Coordinates of C-alpha atoms in Angstrom, one line a residue:
X163 CA -36.7 1.9 12.7
X164 CA -39.4 -0.7 12.9
X165 CA -37.8 -2.8 10.1
X166 CA -34.4 -2.6 12.0
X167 CA -36.0 -3.8 15.3
X168 CA -37.8 -6.7 13.6
X169 CA -34.7 -7.9 11.7
X170 CA -32.5 -7.5 14.8
X171 CA -35.0 -9.3 17.1
X172 CA -35.4 -12.2 14.6
X173 CA -31.6 -12.7 14.3
X174 CA -31.0 -12.4 18.0
X175 CA -33.9 -14.9 18.7
X176 CA -31.9 -17.5 16.9
X177 CA -29.5 -17.5 19.8
X178 CA -32.3 -18.3 22.3
X179 CA -33.7 -21.0 20.0
X180 CA -30.3 -22.5 19.5
X181 CA -29.6 -22.4 23.2
X182 CA -32.8 -24.1 24.0
X183 CA -32.1 -26.7 21.4
X184 CA -28.7 -27.4 22.9
X185 CA -29.9 -27.6 26.5
X186 CA -33.2 -29.4 26.1
X187 CA -32.9 -31.1 22.7
X188 CA -30.5 -33.6 21.2
X189 CA -27.9 -32.7 18.6
X190 CA -25.3 -35.2 17.5
X191 CA -21.7 -34.0 17.2
X192 CA -21.6 -34.7 13.4
X193 CA -24.8 -32.8 12.8
X194 CA -23.5 -29.9 14.9
X195 CA -20.3 -29.8 12.8
X196 CA -22.3 -30.0 9.5
X197 CA -24.5 -27.1 10.5
X198 CA -21.7 -25.0 11.6
X199 CA -19.8 -25.5 8.4
X200 CA -22.9 -24.8 6.4
X201 CA -23.6 -21.5 8.2
X202 CA -20.0 -20.5 8.0
X203 CA -19.9 -20.9 4.3
X204 CA -23.1 -18.8 3.9
X205 CA -21.9 -16.1 6.2
X206 CA -18.5 -15.6 4.6
X207 CA -20.1 -15.2 1.1
X208 CA -22.6 -12.8 2.5
X209 CA -20.0 -10.7 4.2
X210 CA -18.1 -10.3 0.9
X211 CA -21.3 -9.6 -1.2
X212 CA -23.2 -7.4 1.2
X213 CA -20.5 -5.5 3.1
X214 CA -17.0 -5.6 1.5
X215 CA -17.9 -5.2 -2.2
X216 CA -20.5 -2.4 -1.5
X217 CA -17.9 -0.6 0.7
X218 CA -15.3 -0.7 -2.0
X219 CA -17.8 0.9 -4.4
X220 CA -18.9 3.5 -1.8
X221 CA -15.4 4.4 -0.7
X222 CA -12.3 3.0 -2.3
X223 CA -10.2 -0.2 -2.3
X224 CA -7.6 1.0 0.2
X225 CA -10.1 2.1 2.9
X226 CA -12.1 -1.1 2.5
X227 CA -9.4 -3.6 2.6
X228 CA -7.4 -1.8 5.3
X229 CA -10.5 -1.9 7.5
X230 CA -11.0 -5.6 6.8
X231 CA -7.4 -6.2 8.0
X232 CA -7.8 -4.0 11.1
X233 CA -11.0 -5.8 12.0
X234 CA -9.3 -9.2 11.7
X235 CA -6.3 -8.1 13.8
X236 CA -8.5 -6.6 16.5
X237 CA -10.6 -9.8 16.8
X238 CA -7.5 -11.9 17.0
X239 CA -6.0 -9.8 19.8
X240 CA -9.2 -9.8 21.7
X241 CA -9.7 -13.5 21.2
X242 CA -6.2 -14.2 22.4
X243 CA -6.7 -12.0 25.4
X244 CA -9.9 -13.7 26.4
X245 CA -8.2 -17.2 26.3
X246 CA -5.1 -16.1 28.1
X247 CA -6.6 -13.8 30.9
X248 CA -10.0 -15.3 31.5
X249 CA -9.5 -18.8 30.1
X250 CA -11.7 -20.3 27.3
X251 CA -13.4 -22.7 29.8
X252 CA -14.4 -20.3 32.5
X253 CA -17.9 -18.9 32.7
X254 CA -16.7 -15.3 32.0
X255 CA -14.5 -16.5 29.3
X256 CA -17.3 -18.4 27.6
X257 CA -19.6 -15.4 27.7
X258 CA -16.9 -13.1 26.4
X259 CA -16.1 -15.4 23.5
X260 CA -19.7 -15.7 22.6
X261 CA -20.2 -11.9 22.6
X262 CA -16.9 -11.3 20.8
X263 CA -18.1 -13.6 18.0
X264 CA -21.5 -12.1 17.7
X265 CA -21.0 -8.3 18.2
X266 CA -19.1 -7.9 14.8
X267 CA -21.9 -9.8 13.0
X268 CA -24.7 -7.7 14.6
X269 CA -22.7 -4.4 14.1
X270 CA -22.4 -5.3 10.5
X271 CA -26.1 -6.0 10.3
X272 CA -27.1 -2.7 11.9
X273 CA -24.8 -0.8 9.6
X274 CA -26.1 -2.7 6.6
X275 CA -29.7 -1.8 7.4
X276 CA -29.0 2.0 7.0
X277 CA -30.9 3.2 4.0
X278 CA -31.8 -0.4 3.0
X279 CA -35.1 -2.3 3.0
X280 CA -35.4 -5.9 4.2
X281 CA -34.9 -7.5 0.8
X282 CA -31.4 -5.8 0.5
X283 CA -30.1 -7.2 3.8
X284 CA -31.9 -10.6 3.5
X285 CA -28.7 -12.5 2.6
X286 CA -26.7 -11.1 5.5
X287 CA -29.5 -11.4 8.0
X288 CA -30.3 -14.9 6.9
X289 CA -26.7 -16.0 7.0
X290 CA -26.3 -14.6 10.6
X291 CA -29.5 -16.3 11.6
X292 CA -28.1 -19.6 10.3
X293 CA -24.8 -19.1 12.0
X294 CA -26.4 -18.2 15.4
X295 CA -28.5 -21.4 15.6
X296 CA -25.7 -24.1 15.6
X297 CA -23.3 -21.8 17.5
X298 CA -25.8 -21.3 20.3
X299 CA -26.9 -24.9 20.3
X300 CA -23.2 -26.2 20.4
X301 CA -22.2 -23.6 23.0
X302 CA -25.2 -24.3 25.3
X303 CA -24.6 -28.0 25.0
X304 CA -20.9 -27.6 26.1
X305 CA -21.9 -25.4 29.0
X306 CA -24.4 -28.0 30.2
X307 CA -21.7 -30.6 30.0
X308 CA -19.5 -28.6 32.3
X309 CA -22.1 -28.8 35.1
X310 CA -23.9 -25.5 34.7
X311 CA -27.7 -25.6 35.4
X312 CA -30.0 -25.3 32.4
X313 CA -31.5 -22.0 33.7
X314 CA -28.0 -20.5 34.1
X315 CA -27.0 -21.5 30.6
X316 CA -30.2 -20.0 29.1
X317 CA -29.5 -16.9 31.2
X318 CA -26.0 -16.6 29.7
X319 CA -27.3 -16.9 26.2
X320 CA -30.1 -14.4 26.9
X321 CA -27.4 -11.8 28.1
X322 CA -25.5 -12.5 24.9
X323 CA -28.5 -12.0 22.7
X324 CA -29.2 -8.7 24.4
X325 CA -25.6 -7.5 24.0
X326 CA -25.6 -8.5 20.3
X327 CA -29.0 -6.8 19.7
X328 CA -27.6 -3.7 21.3
X329 CA -24.5 -3.8 19.0
X330 CA -26.8 -3.8 15.9
X331 CA -28.9 -1.0 17.2
X332 CA -25.9 1.1 18.2
X333 CA -24.1 0.5 14.9
X334 CA -27.3 1.5 13.1
X335 CA -27.8 4.7 15.1
X336 CA -24.1 5.7 15.3
X337 CA -23.4 5.4 11.6
X338 CA -26.6 7.0 10.4
X339 CA -24.9 10.4 9.9
X340 CA -21.4 9.1 9.2
X341 CA -19.3 10.0 6.1
X342 CA -19.1 7.6 3.3
X343 CA -15.6 6.6 4.1
X344 CA -16.2 6.0 7.8
X345 CA -19.4 4.1 6.9
X346 CA -17.6 1.8 4.5
X347 CA -14.7 1.3 6.9
X348 CA -17.0 0.4 9.8
X349 CA -18.8 -2.2 7.5
X350 CA -15.4 -3.7 6.5
X351 CA -14.0 -3.7 10.0
X352 CA -17.0 -5.7 11.2
X353 CA -16.6 -8.1 8.2
X354 CA -12.9 -8.6 8.9
X355 CA -13.6 -9.5 12.5
X356 CA -16.2 -12.0 11.5
X357 CA -14.0 -13.6 8.8
X358 CA -11.3 -14.0 11.4
X359 CA -13.7 -15.7 13.8
X360 CA -14.8 -18.1 11.1
X361 CA -11.2 -19.1 10.4
X362 CA -10.0 -19.5 13.9
X363 CA -13.2 -21.0 15.6
X364 CA -16.0 -21.9 13.3
X365 CA -14.4 -23.9 10.5
X366 CA -11.8 -25.7 12.9
X367 CA -14.7 -26.8 15.1
X368 CA -16.8 -27.9 12.1
X369 CA -13.9 -30.0 10.8
X370 CA -13.3 -31.6 14.2
X371 CA -16.9 -32.5 14.7
X372 CA -17.6 -33.7 11.1
X373 CA -14.4 -33.9 9.1
X374 CA -15.9 -36.1 6.3
X375 CA -18.7 -33.7 5.4
X376 CA -17.4 -30.3 6.5
X377 CA -16.2 -29.4 3.1
X378 CA -19.5 -30.3 1.4
X379 CA -21.5 -28.5 4.1
X380 CA -19.4 -25.4 3.6
X381 CA -20.1 -25.5 -0.2
X382 CA -23.8 -25.9 0.5
X383 CA -23.6 -22.8 2.7
X384 CA -21.9 -20.9 -0.2
X385 CA -24.7 -22.0 -2.6
X386 CA -27.3 -21.0 0.0
X387 CA -25.7 -17.6 0.4
X388 CA -25.7 -16.9 -3.3
X389 CA -29.4 -17.8 -3.5
X390 CA -30.1 -15.4 -0.6
X391 CA -28.0 -12.7 -2.3
X392 CA -30.0 -13.3 -5.5
X393 CA -33.3 -12.9 -3.7
X394 CA -32.0 -9.9 -1.9
X395 CA -30.8 -8.3 -5.1

């Protein structure tokens, strides 16, 4: 339990560090795009290595891949609903989009921590940490540009961090006694949702901000993820 709380707190803290960086620091658009692409590359490799492949071994190919697809579809529907009903530029819409991106990541982290030590989840936790930093920095920067006060922006990201930490803890506790098939399906559902968010939001934004280096940054993220996976293994 203590290991889970430490890992979850560390990953969630990246949101607050990133938000403070975006509000009070300076981050060029190109650097933001580079960092987002790097973190996206690292995260997608970690999802495959730390969630999808172990789930296939634990359950079976049909259960794992079906859950990945359902997770992606669910994210896409919810993301569309947020944009259409609340509006991507509204305060509620921004917060909902932030939480929608982060909850699957932290749910996956909480489930991955079941029965595992810190080294075994180092790749996934490290990749989520890397993805949270530029995402929070860029999001906080955009919120500030829209006229929101710095204190309000920080408060929004603090609320998001709490929600994401809760997702990791709930995922960990709820799945502790789950069957192998349900456990595997939950991991893959979360992984599918995160992959969909990378494809629809993270990589397009990275390319828009730094289209010359986005590809190289993504490959560097892949290399970093493999290094983290090797250390974790």
